[in-house]
Short mmCIF file of C-alpha atoms in Angstrom, two decimals:
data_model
loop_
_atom_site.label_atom_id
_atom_site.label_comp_id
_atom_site.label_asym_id
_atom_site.label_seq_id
_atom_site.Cartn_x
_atom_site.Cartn_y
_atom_site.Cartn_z
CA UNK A 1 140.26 93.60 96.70
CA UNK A 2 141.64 94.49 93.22
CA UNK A 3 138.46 93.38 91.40
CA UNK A 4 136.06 95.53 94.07
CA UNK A 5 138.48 98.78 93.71
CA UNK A 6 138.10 98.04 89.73
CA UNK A 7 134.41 98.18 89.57
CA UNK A 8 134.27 101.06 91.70
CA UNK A 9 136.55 102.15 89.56
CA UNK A 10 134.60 101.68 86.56
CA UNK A 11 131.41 102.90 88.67
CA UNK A 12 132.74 106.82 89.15
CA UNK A 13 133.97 106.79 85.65
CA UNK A 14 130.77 105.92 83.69
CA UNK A 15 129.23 108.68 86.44
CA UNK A 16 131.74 111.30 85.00
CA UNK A 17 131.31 109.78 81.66
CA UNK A 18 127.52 110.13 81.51
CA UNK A 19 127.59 113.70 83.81
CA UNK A 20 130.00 115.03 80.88
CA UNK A 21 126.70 115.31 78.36
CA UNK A 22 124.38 117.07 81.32
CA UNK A 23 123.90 120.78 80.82
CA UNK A 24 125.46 122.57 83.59
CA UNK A 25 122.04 124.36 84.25
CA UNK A 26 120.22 121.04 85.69
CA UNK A 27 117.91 121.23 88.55
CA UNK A 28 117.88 123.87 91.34
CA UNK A 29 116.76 125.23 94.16
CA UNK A 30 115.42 128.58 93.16
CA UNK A 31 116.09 131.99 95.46
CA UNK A 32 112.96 131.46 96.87
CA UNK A 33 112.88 128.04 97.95
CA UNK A 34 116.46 129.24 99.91
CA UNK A 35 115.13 131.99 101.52
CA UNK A 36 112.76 128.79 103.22
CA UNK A 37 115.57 126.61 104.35
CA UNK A 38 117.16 130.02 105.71
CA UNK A 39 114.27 130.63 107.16
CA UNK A 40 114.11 127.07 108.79
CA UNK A 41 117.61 127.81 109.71
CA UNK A 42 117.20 130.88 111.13
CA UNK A 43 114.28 129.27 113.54
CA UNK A 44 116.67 126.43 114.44
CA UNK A 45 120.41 128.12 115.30
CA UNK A 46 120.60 127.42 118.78
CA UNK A 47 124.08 126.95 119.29
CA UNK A 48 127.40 128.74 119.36
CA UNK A 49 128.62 126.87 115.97
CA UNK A 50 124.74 127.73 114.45
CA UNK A 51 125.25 131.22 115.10
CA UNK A 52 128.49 131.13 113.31
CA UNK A 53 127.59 128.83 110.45
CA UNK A 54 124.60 130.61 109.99
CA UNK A 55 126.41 134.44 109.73
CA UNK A 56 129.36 132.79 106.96
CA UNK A 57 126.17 131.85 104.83
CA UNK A 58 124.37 134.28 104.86
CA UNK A 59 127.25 136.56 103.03
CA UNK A 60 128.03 134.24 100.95
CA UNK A 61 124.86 134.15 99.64
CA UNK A 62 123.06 137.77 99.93
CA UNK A 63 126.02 139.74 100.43
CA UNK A 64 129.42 137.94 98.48
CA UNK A 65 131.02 141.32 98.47
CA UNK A 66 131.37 141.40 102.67
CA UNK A 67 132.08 137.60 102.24
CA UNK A 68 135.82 136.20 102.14
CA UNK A 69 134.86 133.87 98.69
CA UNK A 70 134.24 136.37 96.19
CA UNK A 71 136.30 138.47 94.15
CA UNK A 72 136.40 141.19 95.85
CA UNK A 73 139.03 142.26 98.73
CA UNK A 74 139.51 141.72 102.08
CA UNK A 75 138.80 143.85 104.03
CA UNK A 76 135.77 144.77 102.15
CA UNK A 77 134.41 148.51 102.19
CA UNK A 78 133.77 150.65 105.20
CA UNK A 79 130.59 151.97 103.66
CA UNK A 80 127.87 149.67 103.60
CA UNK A 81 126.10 149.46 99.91
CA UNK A 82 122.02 149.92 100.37
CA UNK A 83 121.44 146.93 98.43
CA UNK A 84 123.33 144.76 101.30
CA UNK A 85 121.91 146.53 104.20
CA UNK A 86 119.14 143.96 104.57
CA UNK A 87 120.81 140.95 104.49
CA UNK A 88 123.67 142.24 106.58
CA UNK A 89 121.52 143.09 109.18
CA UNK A 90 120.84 139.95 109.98
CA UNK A 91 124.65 139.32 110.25
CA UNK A 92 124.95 142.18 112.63
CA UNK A 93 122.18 140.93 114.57
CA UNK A 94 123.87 137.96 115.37
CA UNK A 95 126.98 139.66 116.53
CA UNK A 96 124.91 142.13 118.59
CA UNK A 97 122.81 139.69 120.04
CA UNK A 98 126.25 137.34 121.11
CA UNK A 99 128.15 140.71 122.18
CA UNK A 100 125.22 142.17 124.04
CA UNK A 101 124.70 138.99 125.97
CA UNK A 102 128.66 137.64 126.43
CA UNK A 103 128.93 138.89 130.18
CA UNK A 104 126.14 136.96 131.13
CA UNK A 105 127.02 133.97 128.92
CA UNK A 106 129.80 133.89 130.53
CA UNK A 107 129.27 134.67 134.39
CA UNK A 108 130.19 138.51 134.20
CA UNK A 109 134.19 137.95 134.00
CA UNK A 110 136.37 140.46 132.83
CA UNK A 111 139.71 139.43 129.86
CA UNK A 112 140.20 136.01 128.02
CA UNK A 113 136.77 135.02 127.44
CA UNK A 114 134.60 133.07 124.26
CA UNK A 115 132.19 134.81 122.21
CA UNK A 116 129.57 132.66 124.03
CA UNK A 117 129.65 129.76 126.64
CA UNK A 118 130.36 126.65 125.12
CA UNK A 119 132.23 123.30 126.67
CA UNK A 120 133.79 123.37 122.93
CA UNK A 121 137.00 125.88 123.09
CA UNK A 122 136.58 126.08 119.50
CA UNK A 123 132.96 126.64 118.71
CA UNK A 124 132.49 129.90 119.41
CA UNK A 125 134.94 131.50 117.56
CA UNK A 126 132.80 130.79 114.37
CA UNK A 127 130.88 133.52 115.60
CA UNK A 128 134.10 135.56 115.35
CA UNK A 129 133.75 136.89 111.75
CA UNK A 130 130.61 138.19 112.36
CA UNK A 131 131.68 140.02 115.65
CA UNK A 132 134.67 141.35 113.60
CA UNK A 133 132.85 142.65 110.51
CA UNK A 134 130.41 144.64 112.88
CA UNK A 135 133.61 146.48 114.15
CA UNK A 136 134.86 146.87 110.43
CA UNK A 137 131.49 148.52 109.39
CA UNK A 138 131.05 150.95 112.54
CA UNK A 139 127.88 149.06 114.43
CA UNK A 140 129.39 149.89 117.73
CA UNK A 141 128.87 153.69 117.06
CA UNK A 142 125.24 152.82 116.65
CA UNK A 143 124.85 150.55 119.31
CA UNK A 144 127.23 151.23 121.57
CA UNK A 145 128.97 147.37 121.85
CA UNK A 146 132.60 146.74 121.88
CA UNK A 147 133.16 144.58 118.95
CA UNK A 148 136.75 145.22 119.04
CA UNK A 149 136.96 144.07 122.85
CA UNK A 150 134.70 140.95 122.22
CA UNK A 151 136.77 139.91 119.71
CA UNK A 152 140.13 140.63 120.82
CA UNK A 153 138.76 138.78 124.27
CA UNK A 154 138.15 135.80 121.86
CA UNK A 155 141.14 135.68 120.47
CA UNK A 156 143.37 135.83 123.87
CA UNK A 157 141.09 133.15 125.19
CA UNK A 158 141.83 130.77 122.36
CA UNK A 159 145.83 131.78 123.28
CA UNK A 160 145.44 132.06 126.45
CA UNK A 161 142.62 129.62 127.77
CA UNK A 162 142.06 126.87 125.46
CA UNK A 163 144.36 123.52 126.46
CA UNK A 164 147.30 122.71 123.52
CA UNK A 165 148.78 119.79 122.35
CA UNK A 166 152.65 119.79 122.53
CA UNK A 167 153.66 121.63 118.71
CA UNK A 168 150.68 124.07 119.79
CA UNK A 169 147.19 122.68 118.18
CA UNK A 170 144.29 124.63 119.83
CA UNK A 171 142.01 121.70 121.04
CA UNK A 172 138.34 122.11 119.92
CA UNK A 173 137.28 120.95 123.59
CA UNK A 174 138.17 122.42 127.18
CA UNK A 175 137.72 120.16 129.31
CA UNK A 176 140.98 118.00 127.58
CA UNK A 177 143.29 118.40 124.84
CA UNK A 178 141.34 116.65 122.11
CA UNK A 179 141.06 117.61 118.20
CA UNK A 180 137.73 117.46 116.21
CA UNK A 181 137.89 118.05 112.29
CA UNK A 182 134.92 120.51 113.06
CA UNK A 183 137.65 122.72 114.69
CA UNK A 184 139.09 123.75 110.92
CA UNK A 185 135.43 125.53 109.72
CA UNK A 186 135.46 126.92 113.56
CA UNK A 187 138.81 128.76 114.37
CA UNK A 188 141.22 129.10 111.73
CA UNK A 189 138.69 131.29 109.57
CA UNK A 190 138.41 134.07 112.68
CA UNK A 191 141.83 133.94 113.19
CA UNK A 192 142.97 134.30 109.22
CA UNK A 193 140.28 137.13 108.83
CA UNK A 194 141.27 138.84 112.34
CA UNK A 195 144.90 138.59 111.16
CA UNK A 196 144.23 140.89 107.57
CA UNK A 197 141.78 142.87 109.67
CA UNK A 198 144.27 144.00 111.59
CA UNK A 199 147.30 143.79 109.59
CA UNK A 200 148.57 140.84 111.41
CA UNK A 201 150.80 138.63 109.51
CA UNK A 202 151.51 136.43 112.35
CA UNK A 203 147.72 135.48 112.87
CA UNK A 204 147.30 134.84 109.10
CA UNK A 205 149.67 132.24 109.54
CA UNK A 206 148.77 130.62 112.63
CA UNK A 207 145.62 129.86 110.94
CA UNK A 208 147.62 128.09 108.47
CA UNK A 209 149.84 126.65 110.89
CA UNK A 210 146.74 125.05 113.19
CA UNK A 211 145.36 123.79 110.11
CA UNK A 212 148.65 122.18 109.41
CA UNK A 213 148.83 120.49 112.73
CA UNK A 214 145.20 119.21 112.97
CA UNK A 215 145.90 117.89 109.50
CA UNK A 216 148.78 116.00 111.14
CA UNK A 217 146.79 114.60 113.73
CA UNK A 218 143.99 113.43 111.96
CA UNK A 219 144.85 113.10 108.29
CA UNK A 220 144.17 109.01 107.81
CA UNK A 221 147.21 108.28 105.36
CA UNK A 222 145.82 104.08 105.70
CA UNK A 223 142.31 105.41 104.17
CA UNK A 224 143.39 107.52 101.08
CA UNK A 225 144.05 110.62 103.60
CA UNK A 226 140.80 111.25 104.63
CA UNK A 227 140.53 112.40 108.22
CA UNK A 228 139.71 110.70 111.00
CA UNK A 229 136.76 112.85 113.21
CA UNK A 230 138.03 112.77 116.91
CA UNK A 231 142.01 111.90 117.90
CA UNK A 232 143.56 112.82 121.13
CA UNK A 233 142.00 112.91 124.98
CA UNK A 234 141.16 110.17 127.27
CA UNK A 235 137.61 109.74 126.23
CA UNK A 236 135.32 110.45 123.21
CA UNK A 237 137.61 109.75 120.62
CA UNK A 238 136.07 108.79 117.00
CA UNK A 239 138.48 107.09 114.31
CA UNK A 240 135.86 107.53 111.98
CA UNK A 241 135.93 109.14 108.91
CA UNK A 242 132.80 111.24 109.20
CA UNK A 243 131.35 113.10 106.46
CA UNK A 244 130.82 116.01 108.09
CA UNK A 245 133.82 116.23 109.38
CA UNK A 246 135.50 115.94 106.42
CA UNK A 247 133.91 118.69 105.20
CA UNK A 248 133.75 120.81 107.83
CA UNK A 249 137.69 120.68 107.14
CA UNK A 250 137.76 121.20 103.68
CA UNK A 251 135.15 124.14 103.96
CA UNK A 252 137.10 126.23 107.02
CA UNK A 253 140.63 125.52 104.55
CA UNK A 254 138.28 127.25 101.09
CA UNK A 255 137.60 130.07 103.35
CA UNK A 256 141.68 130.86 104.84
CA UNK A 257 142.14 130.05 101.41
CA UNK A 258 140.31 132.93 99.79
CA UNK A 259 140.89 135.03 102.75
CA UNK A 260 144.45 135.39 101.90
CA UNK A 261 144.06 135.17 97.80
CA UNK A 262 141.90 138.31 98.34
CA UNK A 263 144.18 139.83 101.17
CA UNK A 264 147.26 141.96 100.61
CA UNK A 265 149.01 138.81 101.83
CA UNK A 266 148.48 136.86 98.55
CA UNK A 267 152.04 137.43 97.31
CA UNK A 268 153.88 136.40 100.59
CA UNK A 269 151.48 133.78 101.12
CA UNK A 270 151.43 131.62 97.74
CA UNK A 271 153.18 128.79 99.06
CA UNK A 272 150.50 128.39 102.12
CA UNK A 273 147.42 128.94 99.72
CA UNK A 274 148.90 126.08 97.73
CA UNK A 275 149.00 123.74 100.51
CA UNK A 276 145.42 124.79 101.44
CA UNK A 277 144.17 124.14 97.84
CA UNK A 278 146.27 120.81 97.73
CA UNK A 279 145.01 119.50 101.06
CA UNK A 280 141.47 120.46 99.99
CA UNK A 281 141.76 117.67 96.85
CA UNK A 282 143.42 115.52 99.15
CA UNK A 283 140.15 115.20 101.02
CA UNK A 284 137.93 115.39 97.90
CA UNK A 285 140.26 112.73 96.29
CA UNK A 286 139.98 110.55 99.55
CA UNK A 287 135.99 111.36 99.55
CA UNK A 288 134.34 111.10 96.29
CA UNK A 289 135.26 107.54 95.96
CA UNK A 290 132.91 106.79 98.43
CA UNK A 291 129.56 108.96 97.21
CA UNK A 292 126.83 106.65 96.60
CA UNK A 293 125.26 106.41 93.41
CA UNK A 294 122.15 108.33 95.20
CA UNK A 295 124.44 110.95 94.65
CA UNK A 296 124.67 111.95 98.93
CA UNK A 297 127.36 110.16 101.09
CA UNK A 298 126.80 107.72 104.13
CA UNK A 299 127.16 109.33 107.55
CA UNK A 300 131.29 107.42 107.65
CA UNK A 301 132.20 107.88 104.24
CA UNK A 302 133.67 104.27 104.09
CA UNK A 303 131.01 102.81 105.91
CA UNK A 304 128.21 102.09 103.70
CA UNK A 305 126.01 100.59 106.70
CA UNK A 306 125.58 103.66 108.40
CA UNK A 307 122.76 106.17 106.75
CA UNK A 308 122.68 108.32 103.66
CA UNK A 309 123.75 112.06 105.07
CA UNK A 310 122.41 115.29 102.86
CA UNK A 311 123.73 117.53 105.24
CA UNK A 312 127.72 116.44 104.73
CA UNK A 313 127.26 115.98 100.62
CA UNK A 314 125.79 120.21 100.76
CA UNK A 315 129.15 121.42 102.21
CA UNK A 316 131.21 119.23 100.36
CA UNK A 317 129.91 120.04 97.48
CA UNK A 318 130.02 123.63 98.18
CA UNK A 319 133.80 122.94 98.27
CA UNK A 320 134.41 121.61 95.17
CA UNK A 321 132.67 124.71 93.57
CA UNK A 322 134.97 127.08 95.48
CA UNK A 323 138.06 125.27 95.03
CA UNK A 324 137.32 125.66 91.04
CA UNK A 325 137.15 129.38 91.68
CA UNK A 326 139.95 130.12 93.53
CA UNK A 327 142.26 127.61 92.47
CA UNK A 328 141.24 126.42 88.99
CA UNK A 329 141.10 122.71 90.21
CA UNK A 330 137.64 121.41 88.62
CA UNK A 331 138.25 117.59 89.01
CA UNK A 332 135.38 116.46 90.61
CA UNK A 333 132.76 119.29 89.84
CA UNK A 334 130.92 116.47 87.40
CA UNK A 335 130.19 114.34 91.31
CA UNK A 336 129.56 117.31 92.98
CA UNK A 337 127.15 118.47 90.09
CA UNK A 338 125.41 114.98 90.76
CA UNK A 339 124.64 115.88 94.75
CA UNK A 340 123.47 119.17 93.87
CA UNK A 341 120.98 117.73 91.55
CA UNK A 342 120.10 114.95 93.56
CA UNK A 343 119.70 117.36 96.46
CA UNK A 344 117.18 119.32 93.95
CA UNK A 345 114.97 116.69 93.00
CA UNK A 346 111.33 116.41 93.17
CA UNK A 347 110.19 113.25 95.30
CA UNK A 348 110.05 109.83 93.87
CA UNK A 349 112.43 111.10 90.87
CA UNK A 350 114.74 108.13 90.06
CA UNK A 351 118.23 109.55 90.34
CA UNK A 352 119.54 108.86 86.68
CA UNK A 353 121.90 111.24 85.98
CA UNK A 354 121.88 110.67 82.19
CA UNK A 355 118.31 113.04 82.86
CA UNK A 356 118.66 116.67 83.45
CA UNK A 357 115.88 119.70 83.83
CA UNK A 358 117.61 122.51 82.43
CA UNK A 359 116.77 125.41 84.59
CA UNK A 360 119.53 128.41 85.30
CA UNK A 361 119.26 130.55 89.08
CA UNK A 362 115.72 132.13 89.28
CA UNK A 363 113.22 133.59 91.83
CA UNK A 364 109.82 132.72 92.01
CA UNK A 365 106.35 134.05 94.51
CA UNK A 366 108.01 133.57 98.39
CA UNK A 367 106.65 130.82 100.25
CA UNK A 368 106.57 129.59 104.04
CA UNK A 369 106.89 126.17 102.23
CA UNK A 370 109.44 125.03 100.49
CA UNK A 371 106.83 123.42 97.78
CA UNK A 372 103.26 121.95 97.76
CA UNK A 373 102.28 120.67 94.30
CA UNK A 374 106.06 119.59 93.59
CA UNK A 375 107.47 118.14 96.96
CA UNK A 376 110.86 117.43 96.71
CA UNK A 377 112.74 114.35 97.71
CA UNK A 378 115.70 115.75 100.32
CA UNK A 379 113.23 118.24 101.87
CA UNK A 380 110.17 118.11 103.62
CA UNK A 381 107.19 119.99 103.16
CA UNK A 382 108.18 122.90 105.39
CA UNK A 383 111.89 123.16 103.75
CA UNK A 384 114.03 120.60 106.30
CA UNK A 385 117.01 118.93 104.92
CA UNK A 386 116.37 115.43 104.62
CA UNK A 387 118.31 112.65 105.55
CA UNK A 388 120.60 113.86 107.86
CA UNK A 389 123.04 113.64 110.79
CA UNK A 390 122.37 114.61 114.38
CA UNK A 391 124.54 117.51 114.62
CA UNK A 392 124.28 117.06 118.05
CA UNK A 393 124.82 113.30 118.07
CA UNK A 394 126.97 112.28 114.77
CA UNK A 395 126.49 108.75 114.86
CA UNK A 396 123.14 109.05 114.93
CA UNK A 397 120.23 110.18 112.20
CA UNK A 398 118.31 112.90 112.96
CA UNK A 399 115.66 114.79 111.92
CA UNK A 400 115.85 119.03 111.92
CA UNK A 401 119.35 119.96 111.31
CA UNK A 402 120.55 123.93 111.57
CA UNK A 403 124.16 123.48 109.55
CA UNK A 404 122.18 121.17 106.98
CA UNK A 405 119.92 124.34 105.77
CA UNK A 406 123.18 126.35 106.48
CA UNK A 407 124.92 123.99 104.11
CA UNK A 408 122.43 123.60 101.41
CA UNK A 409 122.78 127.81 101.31
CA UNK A 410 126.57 127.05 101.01
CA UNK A 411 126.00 125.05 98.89
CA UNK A 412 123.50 127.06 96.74
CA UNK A 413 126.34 129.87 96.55
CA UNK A 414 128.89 128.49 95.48
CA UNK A 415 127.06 127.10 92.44
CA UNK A 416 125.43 130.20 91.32
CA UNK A 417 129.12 132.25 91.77
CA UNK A 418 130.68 128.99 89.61
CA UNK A 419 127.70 129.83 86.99
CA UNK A 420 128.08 133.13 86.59
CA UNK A 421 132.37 132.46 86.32
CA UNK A 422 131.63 130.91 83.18
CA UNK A 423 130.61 127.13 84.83
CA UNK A 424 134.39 126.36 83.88
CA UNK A 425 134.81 122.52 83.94
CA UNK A 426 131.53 121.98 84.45
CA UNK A 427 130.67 119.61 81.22
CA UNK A 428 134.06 117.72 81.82
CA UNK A 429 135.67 119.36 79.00
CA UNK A 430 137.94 122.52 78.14
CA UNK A 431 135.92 125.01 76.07
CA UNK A 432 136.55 124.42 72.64
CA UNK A 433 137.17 120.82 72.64
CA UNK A 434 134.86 118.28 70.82
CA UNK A 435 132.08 117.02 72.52
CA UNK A 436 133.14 113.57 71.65
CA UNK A 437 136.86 113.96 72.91
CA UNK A 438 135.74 115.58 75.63
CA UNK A 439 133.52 112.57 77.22
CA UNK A 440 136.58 110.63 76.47
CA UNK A 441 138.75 112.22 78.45
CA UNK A 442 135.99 112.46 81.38
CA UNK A 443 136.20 108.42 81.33
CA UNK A 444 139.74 108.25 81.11
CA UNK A 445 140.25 111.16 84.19
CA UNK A 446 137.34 109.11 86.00
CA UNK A 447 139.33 106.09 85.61
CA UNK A 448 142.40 107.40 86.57
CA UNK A 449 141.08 109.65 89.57
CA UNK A 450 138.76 106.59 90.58
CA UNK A 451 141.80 104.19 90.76
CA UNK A 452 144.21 106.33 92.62
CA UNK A 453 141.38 107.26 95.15
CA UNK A 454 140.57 103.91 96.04
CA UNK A 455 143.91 102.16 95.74
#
């Protein structure tokens, strides 16, 4: 046992070692090449947790100043900018298209009621910021829905509706009290950004508080505190440590997180926002130990049978670029800098990442593919995130995946906002310090970080 956890030890510290000399600027998806895999995603969001993913990337990545991750404040302005209008009107078009159809989602009830049918209590409620910026921004004066109603339904029926544990944890399904990881990205979000919204201090910190609890529940303190995926309810439990789910969790805690460091909350919040940023390391320090050298993680982080999953290393990723922003924490951007590049390369590149392209953010001629003469080796042809999980069974590999392309965008983000901040940590050094010392102290912090994550 000691002598595996040393040379996997030794494994993530020559990685951070050897990442510490790569330009920040490596390989990347350009603008255009994301506008494929949101097209692809676009064509795929089917379901209540698409919709939702799909609206959270799409500010973050065309319109950061209506998204909770950027510098600027929350609520963000009344007055739409004409730059944004475009890419918020896909936004709104989600929320119109949920709003406009929720009656007959939903059997034409009246009160407590999702956003959109779904056997998940949870799920829907992703949808929620979406529904909610729509009312911000005035859409129901143009097209006559009640945003405020449709939300403030969804909000009751989470109260109101949705089965609890005991010390009140919203369970993610209906049909039993039972807690997914998922349920973090889906709920706590809509109810942190309903709560500033609205000037309601009490919602800001329930989303903290059900955060807390499902961290309670399925927080694995035997595997180096990653979670588990499924605990509670008579059947379909999953004492895995899946991927996904493990990001999913750190993702929805980035985004309460910079919903109430941008909020007029952030003073009489600090002590919540640093539990959110600590329990975000917590999973990254219980994660990256596991990322293979491919630079992706297997579908159970700890489980290097099951398959190589793109779609979980994206959001992750994505996380570890945030969590730099907003709380100055850049430990393992020199691993997360490795997935992005792998998830950049051209196909049948070996993944040495002691090789870098240097190429900053840039737009190129728009394309229906995502590249013919250079085909890349975690897409196909047609822009698909390859491999991946089947979001819709997670033990299983699939083929098109809707939150993989939503991801990737994440992903794609959150680099090009940690770019443009200066790439701080980024070349495992301070600014300033010799190159020399500084690769020396990425080996010795790989070491160290290495050794306490596996131990």
């Amino acid at each position: 046992m000691v002598r595996r956890s040393f040379y996997k030890c030794l494994r993530i510290a020559v990685t951070l070692l050897v990442t510490s000399y790569i330009p920040v600027y490596a390989q990347s998806l350009t603008d255009d090449q994301v506008s494929v895999v949101s097209q692809r995603l676009a064509e795929g969001a089917t379901h209540s947790w698409e919709y939702g993913t799909r609206s959270e990337v799409l500010l973050e990545f065309g319109a950061p100043t209506y998204s909770v991750l950027s510098s600027s404040p929350v609520p963000p302005p009344l007055q739409i900018p004409s730059d944004l209008t475009s890419t918020l009107s896909d936004v709104f078009a989600i929320a119109h298209t949920i709003v406009a159809n929720r009656s007959i989602s939903n059997g034409n009830i009246t009160g407590p009621q999702p956003l959109i049918q779904d056997s998940s209590a949870g799920d829907p409620a992703s949808i929620g910021v979406a529904v909610l910026l729509a009312n911000w921004t005035g859409q129901g004066s143009v097209d006559g829905l009640d945003y405020a109603g449709a939300a403030r339904d969804q909000l009751e029926y989470l109260f109101q509706k949705a089965p609890k544990t005991n010390d009140g944890a919203i369970s993610h399904r209906m049909d039993q009290v039972q807690l997914w990881s998922d349920f973090v990205y889906m709920v706590p979000p809509f109810l942190a950004y309903y709560g500033v919204i609205t000037q309601n201090e009490t919602l800001l910190q329930e989303a903290y508080n059900q955060i807390s609890l499902y961290r309670k529940y399925l927080r694995d303190t035997h595997a180096n505190n990653i979670w588990k995926h499924i605990q509670l309810g008579s059947y379909g439990t999953d004492n895995g440590h899946w991927s996904t789910g493990n990001a999913w969790a750190a993702a929805g805690m980035i985004r309460v997180l910079g919903t109430i460091q941008r909020s007029q909350y952030a003073n009489s919040f600090k002590s919540q926002q640093g539990d959110l940023a600590n329990w975000v390391r917590e999973i990254h320090g219980g994660m990256y130990p596991h990322l293979d050298s491919s630079g992706l993680f297997h579908n159970y982080a700890d489980d290097s049978t099951t398959f190589l999953d793109a779609s979980s290393t994206a959001l992750l990723a994505s996380t570890v670029y945030r969590l730099s922003l907003l709380w100055g924490v850049h430990t393992y951007l020199p691993l997360a800098e490795l997935s992005r590049k792998s998830l950049s390369a051209l196909a049948g590149a070996n993944i040495n990442i002691s090789i870098s392209v240097t190429a900053k953010p840039s737009t190129t001629t728009t394309s229906s593919s995502l590249s013919t003469s250079l085909p890349m080796l975690h897409f196909t042809s047609d822009g698909w995130l390859i491999p991946v999980v089947n979001p819709y069974a997670y033990p299983d590999q699939g083929q098109d995946s809707p939150e993989g392309q939503a991801f990737v965008i994440s992903m794609q983000a959150a680099w090009r906002d940690w770019v443009a901040d200066g790439s701080k940590g980024g070349n495992g050094s301070p600014r300033g310090m010799n190159p020399g010392m500084g690769a020396w102290a990425a080996l010795l912090t790989g070491i160290l970080v290495a050794w306490f994550g596996v131990w």
